[in-house]
mmCIF file of C-alpha atoms in Angstrom:
data_model
loop_
_atom_site.group_PDB
_atom_site.id
_atom_site.type_symbol
_atom_site.label_atom_id
_atom_site.label_comp_id
_atom_site.label_asym_id
_atom_site.label_seq_id
_atom_site.Cartn_x
_atom_site.Cartn_y
_atom_site.Cartn_z
ATOM 1 C CA MET U 1 95.069 24.130 -14.592
ATOM 2 C CA ILE U 2 91.446 24.501 -15.595
ATOM 3 C CA VAL U 3 90.387 28.027 -14.673
ATOM 4 C CA ALA U 4 86.790 28.820 -13.812
ATOM 5 C CA ASP U 5 84.717 31.675 -12.466
ATOM 6 C CA GLN U 6 81.771 31.591 -10.072
ATOM 7 C CA LYS U 7 78.278 32.214 -11.374
ATOM 8 C CA PRO U 8 76.300 35.026 -9.676
ATOM 9 C CA LEU U 9 74.224 33.986 -6.649
ATOM 10 C CA ASN U 10 70.949 34.873 -8.393
ATOM 11 C CA GLU U 11 71.778 32.404 -11.156
ATOM 12 C CA LEU U 12 72.587 29.721 -8.564
ATOM 13 C CA LYS U 13 69.223 30.365 -6.873
ATOM 14 C CA SER U 14 67.499 30.008 -10.223
ATOM 15 C CA LEU U 15 69.407 26.854 -11.171
ATOM 16 C CA THR U 16 68.588 25.159 -7.860
ATOM 17 C CA ARG U 17 64.909 26.177 -7.755
ATOM 18 C CA GLY U 18 62.519 23.381 -6.931
ATOM 19 C CA GLY U 19 65.050 21.500 -4.827
ATOM 20 C CA GLU U 20 64.350 21.442 -1.083
ATOM 21 C CA ASN U 21 67.663 19.783 -0.290
ATOM 22 C CA VAL U 22 70.621 21.335 -2.118
ATOM 23 C CA LEU U 23 74.101 19.795 -1.979
ATOM 24 C CA VAL U 24 76.996 22.038 -3.002
ATOM 25 C CA VAL U 25 79.924 19.910 -4.172
ATOM 26 C CA GLY U 26 83.377 21.484 -4.330
ATOM 27 C CA CYS U 27 86.412 20.063 -6.125
ATOM 28 C CA GLY U 28 89.850 19.892 -4.538
ATOM 29 C CA THR U 29 91.934 20.219 -7.678
ATOM 30 C CA CYS U 30 92.060 22.947 -10.381
ATOM 31 C CA VAL U 31 89.139 25.055 -9.166
ATOM 32 C CA THR U 32 90.560 25.065 -5.648
ATOM 33 C CA VAL U 33 93.795 26.574 -6.903
ATOM 34 C CA CYS U 34 91.961 29.275 -8.857
ATOM 35 C CA PHE U 35 89.716 30.066 -5.854
ATOM 36 C CA ALA U 36 86.492 29.258 -7.704
ATOM 37 C CA GLY U 37 85.179 25.945 -6.390
ATOM 38 C CA GLY U 38 87.287 24.488 -3.582
ATOM 39 C CA ALA U 39 86.211 23.560 -0.051
ATOM 40 C CA ARG U 40 86.259 27.183 1.062
ATOM 41 C CA GLU U 41 84.197 28.405 -1.878
ATOM 42 C CA ALA U 42 81.746 25.493 -1.455
ATOM 43 C CA ALA U 43 81.207 26.443 2.199
ATOM 44 C CA ILE U 44 80.786 30.143 1.359
ATOM 45 C CA THR U 45 78.374 29.334 -1.475
ATOM 46 C CA ALA U 46 76.304 27.042 0.748
ATOM 47 C CA SER U 47 76.232 29.657 3.500
ATOM 48 C CA SER U 48 75.302 32.408 1.024
ATOM 49 C CA LEU U 49 72.459 30.299 -0.381
ATOM 50 C CA ARG U 50 71.178 29.506 3.119
ATOM 51 C CA MET U 51 71.081 33.193 3.996
ATOM 52 C CA ALA U 52 69.507 34.162 0.657
ATOM 53 C CA PHE U 53 66.832 31.462 0.983
ATOM 54 C CA LYS U 54 66.011 32.597 4.529
ATOM 55 C CA LEU U 55 65.678 36.199 3.367
ATOM 56 C CA ASP U 56 63.338 34.933 0.656
ATOM 57 C CA GLY U 57 61.262 33.295 3.388
ATOM 58 C CA ASN U 58 61.830 29.653 2.605
ATOM 59 C CA SER U 59 63.584 26.951 4.552
ATOM 60 C CA ARG U 60 65.463 24.979 1.937
ATOM 61 C CA GLN U 61 68.350 22.893 3.243
ATOM 62 C CA VAL U 62 71.815 23.558 1.836
ATOM 63 C CA SER U 63 74.878 21.510 2.746
ATOM 64 C CA ASP U 64 78.318 21.242 1.201
ATOM 65 C CA VAL U 65 81.022 18.678 0.661
ATOM 66 C CA THR U 66 84.269 18.712 -1.297
ATOM 67 C CA VAL U 67 85.956 15.809 -3.041
ATOM 68 C CA GLN U 68 89.572 15.631 -4.135
ATOM 69 C CA ARG U 69 88.590 15.390 -7.816
ATOM 70 C CA GLN U 70 85.091 15.484 -9.241
ATOM 71 C CA CYS U 71 86.301 14.002 -12.523
ATOM 72 C CA GLU U 72 87.109 10.521 -11.196
ATOM 73 C CA TRP U 73 84.557 7.900 -10.201
ATOM 74 C CA GLU U 74 86.349 6.713 -7.070
ATOM 75 C CA TYR U 75 86.202 10.161 -5.490
ATOM 76 C CA LEU U 76 82.524 10.525 -6.364
ATOM 77 C CA ASP U 77 81.793 7.164 -4.720
ATOM 78 C CA GLN U 78 82.753 8.784 -1.403
ATOM 79 C CA ILE U 79 79.792 11.187 -1.559
ATOM 80 C CA ALA U 80 77.207 8.748 -2.931
ATOM 81 C CA GLU U 81 75.059 8.872 0.217
ATOM 82 C CA GLN U 82 74.975 12.665 0.367
ATOM 83 C CA VAL U 83 74.187 12.891 -3.339
ATOM 84 C CA LYS U 84 71.372 10.371 -2.919
ATOM 85 C CA GLU U 85 69.725 12.530 -0.249
ATOM 86 C CA ALA U 86 69.930 15.710 -2.329
ATOM 87 C CA ASP U 87 67.185 16.992 -4.645
ATOM 88 C CA VAL U 88 69.715 18.962 -6.608
ATOM 89 C CA VAL U 89 73.515 18.952 -6.688
ATOM 90 C CA LEU U 90 75.225 22.274 -7.322
ATOM 91 C CA SER U 91 78.655 21.360 -8.659
ATOM 92 C CA LEU U 92 81.490 23.805 -8.125
ATOM 93 C CA GLY U 93 83.691 21.665 -10.354
ATOM 94 C CA CYS U 94 84.583 22.496 -13.928
ATOM 95 C CA GLY U 95 82.353 21.322 -16.755
ATOM 96 C CA VAL U 96 84.049 17.935 -16.561
ATOM 97 C CA GLY U 97 83.119 17.587 -12.895
ATOM 98 C CA VAL U 98 79.472 18.506 -13.513
ATOM 99 C CA GLN U 99 79.214 15.886 -16.250
ATOM 100 C CA ALA U 100 81.030 13.274 -14.182
ATOM 101 C CA ILE U 101 78.461 13.696 -11.389
ATOM 102 C CA ALA U 102 75.592 13.533 -13.887
ATOM 103 C CA GLU U 103 77.014 10.375 -15.447
ATOM 104 C CA HIS U 104 77.897 8.681 -12.160
ATOM 105 C CA PHE U 105 74.576 9.493 -10.493
ATOM 106 C CA PRO U 106 72.024 9.177 -13.315
ATOM 107 C CA GLU U 107 69.076 9.731 -10.956
ATOM 108 C CA THR U 108 70.456 13.033 -9.666
ATOM 109 C CA TRP U 109 69.736 16.493 -11.032
ATOM 110 C CA VAL U 110 73.062 18.341 -11.213
ATOM 111 C CA VAL U 111 73.631 21.981 -12.165
ATOM 112 C CA PRO U 112 76.840 24.014 -12.660
ATOM 113 C CA GLY U 113 77.909 26.635 -10.134
ATOM 114 C CA LEU U 114 80.851 27.821 -12.215
ATOM 115 C CA ASN U 115 81.552 29.029 -15.696
ATOM 116 C CA THR U 116 84.535 27.000 -16.878
ATOM 117 C CA SER U 117 86.745 29.481 -18.667
ATOM 118 C CA PHE U 118 90.033 28.114 -19.977
ATOM 119 C CA MET U 119 93.260 26.218 -19.353
ATOM 120 C CA GLY U 120 95.771 28.620 -17.971
ATOM 121 C CA MET U 121 97.880 29.782 -15.073
ATOM 122 C CA PRO U 122 98.150 32.607 -12.559
ATOM 123 C CA THR U 123 100.428 35.299 -13.959
ATOM 124 C CA GLU U 124 100.232 37.316 -10.751
ATOM 125 C CA GLN U 125 98.159 37.046 -7.592
ATOM 126 C CA GLY U 126 94.501 37.258 -8.600
ATOM 127 C CA VAL U 127 95.159 37.156 -12.345
ATOM 128 C CA TRP U 128 94.822 34.042 -14.508
ATOM 129 C CA ALA U 129 95.617 33.895 -18.220
ATOM 130 C CA GLU U 130 94.894 31.352 -20.944
ATOM 131 C CA ARG U 131 97.871 29.322 -22.063
ATOM 132 C CA CYS U 132 96.636 26.169 -23.832
ATOM 133 C CA ALA U 133 93.752 25.503 -26.216
ATOM 134 C CA ALA U 134 94.150 21.685 -26.151
ATOM 135 C CA CYS U 135 94.453 21.606 -29.937
ATOM 136 C CA GLY U 136 95.805 18.055 -29.829
ATOM 137 C CA ASP U 137 98.814 18.752 -32.057
ATOM 138 C CA CYS U 138 101.270 20.773 -29.971
ATOM 139 C CA ILE U 139 103.556 23.155 -31.845
ATOM 140 C CA LEU U 140 105.261 24.785 -28.842
ATOM 141 C CA GLY U 141 108.529 23.225 -30.021
ATOM 142 C CA LEU U 142 108.369 25.461 -33.088
ATOM 143 C CA THR U 143 107.340 28.656 -31.352
ATOM 144 C CA GLY U 144 109.752 28.989 -28.464
ATOM 145 C CA GLY U 145 107.310 27.682 -25.877
ATOM 146 C CA ILE U 146 104.678 30.340 -26.575
ATOM 147 C CA CYS U 147 101.391 29.091 -27.998
ATOM 148 C CA PRO U 148 99.962 31.039 -30.934
ATOM 149 C CA ILE U 149 96.806 28.920 -30.904
ATOM 150 C CA ALA U 150 95.819 29.949 -27.379
ATOM 151 C CA ARG U 151 97.502 33.318 -27.112
ATOM 152 C CA CYS U 152 97.036 34.845 -30.573
ATOM 153 C CA SER U 153 93.464 36.183 -30.825
ATOM 154 C CA LYS U 154 93.265 34.765 -34.347
ATOM 155 C CA SER U 155 95.211 31.550 -33.606
ATOM 156 C CA LEU U 156 97.492 32.396 -36.500
ATOM 157 C CA LEU U 157 100.271 30.009 -37.498
ATOM 158 C CA ASN U 158 102.105 32.632 -39.539
ATOM 159 C CA GLY U 159 101.824 35.815 -37.504
ATOM 160 C CA PRO U 160 102.098 38.511 -36.555
ATOM 161 C CA CYS U 161 99.206 39.946 -38.503
ATOM 162 C CA GLY U 162 98.767 43.578 -39.519
ATOM 163 C CA GLY U 163 96.848 44.218 -36.328
ATOM 164 C CA SER U 164 99.898 43.809 -34.124
ATOM 165 C CA GLU U 165 100.857 47.240 -32.888
ATOM 166 C CA GLY U 166 103.615 48.027 -30.434
ATOM 167 C CA GLY U 167 103.643 44.396 -29.323
ATOM 168 C CA HIS U 168 99.921 44.357 -28.594
ATOM 169 C CA CYS U 169 96.846 42.880 -30.242
ATOM 170 C CA GLU U 170 94.252 44.867 -32.190
ATOM 171 C CA VAL U 171 91.474 42.682 -30.775
ATOM 172 C CA ASN U 172 92.366 43.756 -27.237
ATOM 173 C CA PRO U 173 95.200 46.231 -26.686
ATOM 174 C CA GLU U 174 95.785 44.690 -23.246
ATOM 175 C CA THR U 175 96.681 41.369 -24.875
ATOM 176 C CA PRO U 176 100.327 40.969 -25.803
ATOM 177 C CA CYS U 177 100.790 39.903 -29.425
ATOM 178 C CA ALA U 178 101.691 36.214 -29.193
ATOM 179 C CA TRP U 179 103.720 36.361 -32.390
ATOM 180 C CA GLN U 180 105.668 39.358 -31.139
ATOM 181 C CA LEU U 181 106.428 37.352 -27.978
ATOM 182 C CA ILE U 182 107.489 34.375 -30.107
ATOM 183 C CA TYR U 183 109.690 36.521 -32.337
ATOM 184 C CA ASP U 184 111.313 38.299 -29.389
ATOM 185 C CA ARG U 185 111.978 35.048 -27.547
ATOM 186 C CA LEU U 186 113.453 33.251 -30.540
ATOM 187 C CA THR U 187 115.574 36.309 -31.347
ATOM 188 C CA GLY U 188 116.865 36.444 -27.782
ATOM 189 C CA MET U 189 117.784 32.774 -27.878
ATOM 190 C CA GLY U 190 119.423 32.989 -31.299
ATOM 191 C CA LYS U 191 116.905 30.527 -32.735
ATOM 192 C CA LEU U 192 115.051 32.699 -35.214
ATOM 193 C CA ASP U 193 115.967 30.217 -37.954
ATOM 194 C CA VAL U 194 113.312 27.869 -36.506
ATOM 195 C CA LEU U 195 110.679 30.117 -38.059
ATOM 196 C CA MET U 196 112.252 29.713 -41.491
ATOM 197 C CA GLU U 197 111.531 26.000 -41.624
ATOM 198 C CA ILE U 198 108.611 25.157 -43.862
ATOM 199 C CA GLN U 199 105.923 23.362 -41.847
ATOM 200 C CA PRO U 200 103.216 21.053 -43.167
ATOM 201 C CA PRO U 201 99.609 22.085 -42.513
ATOM 202 C CA LYS U 202 98.636 21.652 -38.886
ATOM 203 C CA ASN U 203 96.489 18.623 -38.106
ATOM 204 C CA TRP U 204 93.235 20.243 -36.960
ATOM 205 C CA ARG U 205 91.509 16.874 -36.875
ATOM 206 C CA ALA U 206 93.172 16.423 -33.487
ATOM 207 C CA ALA U 207 91.400 19.555 -32.250
ATOM 208 C CA ARG U 208 87.689 20.044 -31.601
ATOM 209 C CA ASP U 209 87.119 20.128 -35.353
ATOM 210 C CA GLY U 210 87.254 16.336 -35.339
ATOM 211 C CA GLY U 211 84.443 16.082 -32.757
ATOM 212 C CA PRO U 212 84.694 14.903 -29.138
ATOM 213 C CA ARG U 213 88.112 13.417 -28.480
ATOM 214 C CA LYS U 214 89.264 10.334 -26.636
ATOM 215 C CA ILE U 215 92.632 8.831 -25.739
ATOM 216 C CA VAL U 216 92.872 5.070 -25.339
ATOM 217 C CA ARG U 217 95.979 3.561 -23.761
ATOM 218 C CA GLU U 218 95.699 -0.188 -24.246
ATOM 219 C CA ASP U 219 98.732 -0.733 -21.983
ATOM 220 C CA LEU U 220 96.865 0.843 -19.086
ATOM 221 C CA ARG U 221 93.478 -0.772 -19.573
ATOM 222 C CA LEU U 222 92.375 -3.560 -17.297
ATOM 223 C CA ALA U 223 92.469 -6.958 -18.946
ATOM 224 C CA LYS U 224 89.043 -8.215 -19.914
ATOM 225 C CA GLU U 225 87.896 -11.220 -17.938
ATOM 226 C CA GLU U 226 88.131 -14.520 -19.742
ATOM 227 C CA GLU U 227 84.697 -15.652 -20.825
ATOM 228 C CA MET M 1 86.696 43.167 1.868
ATOM 229 C CA GLU M 2 85.312 44.111 -1.527
ATOM 230 C CA HIS M 3 84.665 40.423 -2.216
ATOM 231 C CA VAL M 4 82.806 39.974 1.081
ATOM 232 C CA ARG M 5 80.695 43.056 0.421
ATOM 233 C CA ASN M 6 79.865 41.737 -3.034
ATOM 234 C CA ILE M 7 78.708 38.425 -1.526
ATOM 235 C CA LEU M 8 76.548 40.242 1.055
ATOM 236 C CA GLN M 9 74.956 42.316 -1.682
ATOM 237 C CA GLN M 10 74.170 39.215 -3.740
ATOM 238 C CA ILE M 11 72.618 37.572 -0.672
ATOM 239 C CA GLY M 12 70.383 40.595 -0.183
ATOM 240 C CA LEU M 13 72.070 42.213 2.815
ATOM 241 C CA GLU M 14 73.529 45.705 2.979
ATOM 242 C CA PRO M 15 77.247 45.532 2.078
ATOM 243 C CA GLU M 16 77.884 48.400 4.510
ATOM 244 C CA ARG M 17 77.305 45.970 7.387
ATOM 245 C CA VAL M 18 80.938 44.937 7.125
ATOM 246 C CA GLU M 19 83.941 47.220 7.316
ATOM 247 C CA MET M 20 87.634 46.714 7.948
ATOM 248 C CA VAL M 21 89.726 49.412 9.601
ATOM 249 C CA ASN M 22 93.486 49.203 10.035
ATOM 250 C CA LEU M 23 94.682 50.825 13.238
ATOM 251 C CA SER M 24 97.738 50.613 15.408
ATOM 252 C CA SER M 25 97.572 50.327 19.194
ATOM 253 C CA ALA M 26 98.528 54.005 19.396
ATOM 254 C CA MET M 27 95.399 55.149 17.538
ATOM 255 C CA ALA M 28 92.820 55.086 20.312
ATOM 256 C CA GLY M 29 91.023 58.180 19.056
ATOM 257 C CA GLU M 30 90.657 56.770 15.560
ATOM 258 C CA PHE M 31 89.439 53.450 17.007
ATOM 259 C CA VAL M 32 86.704 55.181 18.990
ATOM 260 C CA ALA M 33 85.683 57.210 15.943
ATOM 261 C CA ALA M 34 85.518 54.102 13.723
ATOM 262 C CA ALA M 35 83.565 52.121 16.341
ATOM 263 C CA THR M 36 81.132 54.985 16.868
ATOM 264 C CA GLN M 37 80.646 55.430 13.148
ATOM 265 C CA MET M 38 79.998 51.703 12.678
ATOM 266 C CA THR M 39 77.564 51.623 15.600
ATOM 267 C CA GLU M 40 75.589 54.543 14.188
ATOM 268 C CA ARG M 41 75.548 52.955 10.762
ATOM 269 C CA ILE M 42 74.233 49.632 12.072
ATOM 270 C CA LYS M 43 71.591 51.393 14.204
ATOM 271 C CA THR M 44 70.368 53.191 11.109
ATOM 272 C CA MET M 45 70.198 49.971 9.093
ATOM 273 C CA GLY M 46 68.538 47.985 11.849
ATOM 274 C CA LYS M 47 69.126 44.455 13.065
ATOM 275 C CA ASN M 48 70.476 41.781 10.794
ATOM 276 C CA PRO M 49 67.310 40.087 9.499
ATOM 277 C CA LEU M 50 69.078 36.713 9.691
ATOM 278 C CA ARG M 51 70.388 37.122 13.221
ATOM 279 C CA SER M 52 67.900 34.984 15.134
ATOM 280 C CA ASP M 53 68.071 32.230 12.520
ATOM 281 C CA LEU M 54 71.855 32.206 12.549
ATOM 282 C CA LEU M 55 71.966 31.974 16.328
ATOM 283 C CA GLY M 56 69.601 29.019 16.061
ATOM 284 C CA ASP M 57 72.041 27.284 13.738
ATOM 285 C CA ARG M 58 75.133 27.878 15.767
ATOM 286 C CA HIS M 59 74.146 27.464 19.419
ATOM 287 C CA THR M 60 72.470 24.680 21.306
ATOM 288 C CA GLU M 61 69.751 25.470 23.829
ATOM 289 C CA SER M 62 72.189 25.118 26.732
ATOM 290 C CA GLU M 63 74.527 27.702 25.236
ATOM 291 C CA ARG M 64 71.872 30.435 24.944
#
């Protein structure tokens, strides 16, 4: 899932300044699961803003609504009327959701309520950890299902480095060394020979280094109307 | 509870306005002590500055 974190209330007040009618838009997918921007968080944020505005002595209107997914047009269509009435939309979606609202409603001023952090998973209740860097050229099949791009601080392809100590990373001692995890897992499964295979250079053009990325599936596209 | 207190602080209200106490039904003395302590604390802090506004939001004229 995409994992995000809420911005402080003072920043939200600053981002929404100038708007008399604020609409907080939650998202029912990733940010709901990580307790950052779902229906509950949207309601709490709207309520918090209302109280903060009243304490500041102004009477700005704040309402909230949550869509199933902010990153798809058809779900955004459902809130078109509410968005139209708002002076500013405070999106509690990830960065994709914020941009989807901005693109779908070009006349609307939209600001982010979250800091989108990473793609990851909950490792225990209340703890989320990064697991994928979306590099576009997955090598998990070579590393025992543990990603050195996302989980090694240096994204090394030939680790561990000299900074691996006692199974932990020199960059942050709380971070397990990804290459130690890979080595231990492959050893345990009797597949250490996988690491002996010579690999060609990784294709970094599929990562962010090649600029903004796009996937086109011609088989899924709607047929163009005959002219 | 820590999260709620953090939100209250960000809003501009005293986080001490909310407290959670775990008590069993056999702890009457502790309940009275906690309630008394909370009452004294709230009296010291004064009324919730949002109270009248919040009531206005939540109740119709007929309910008041």
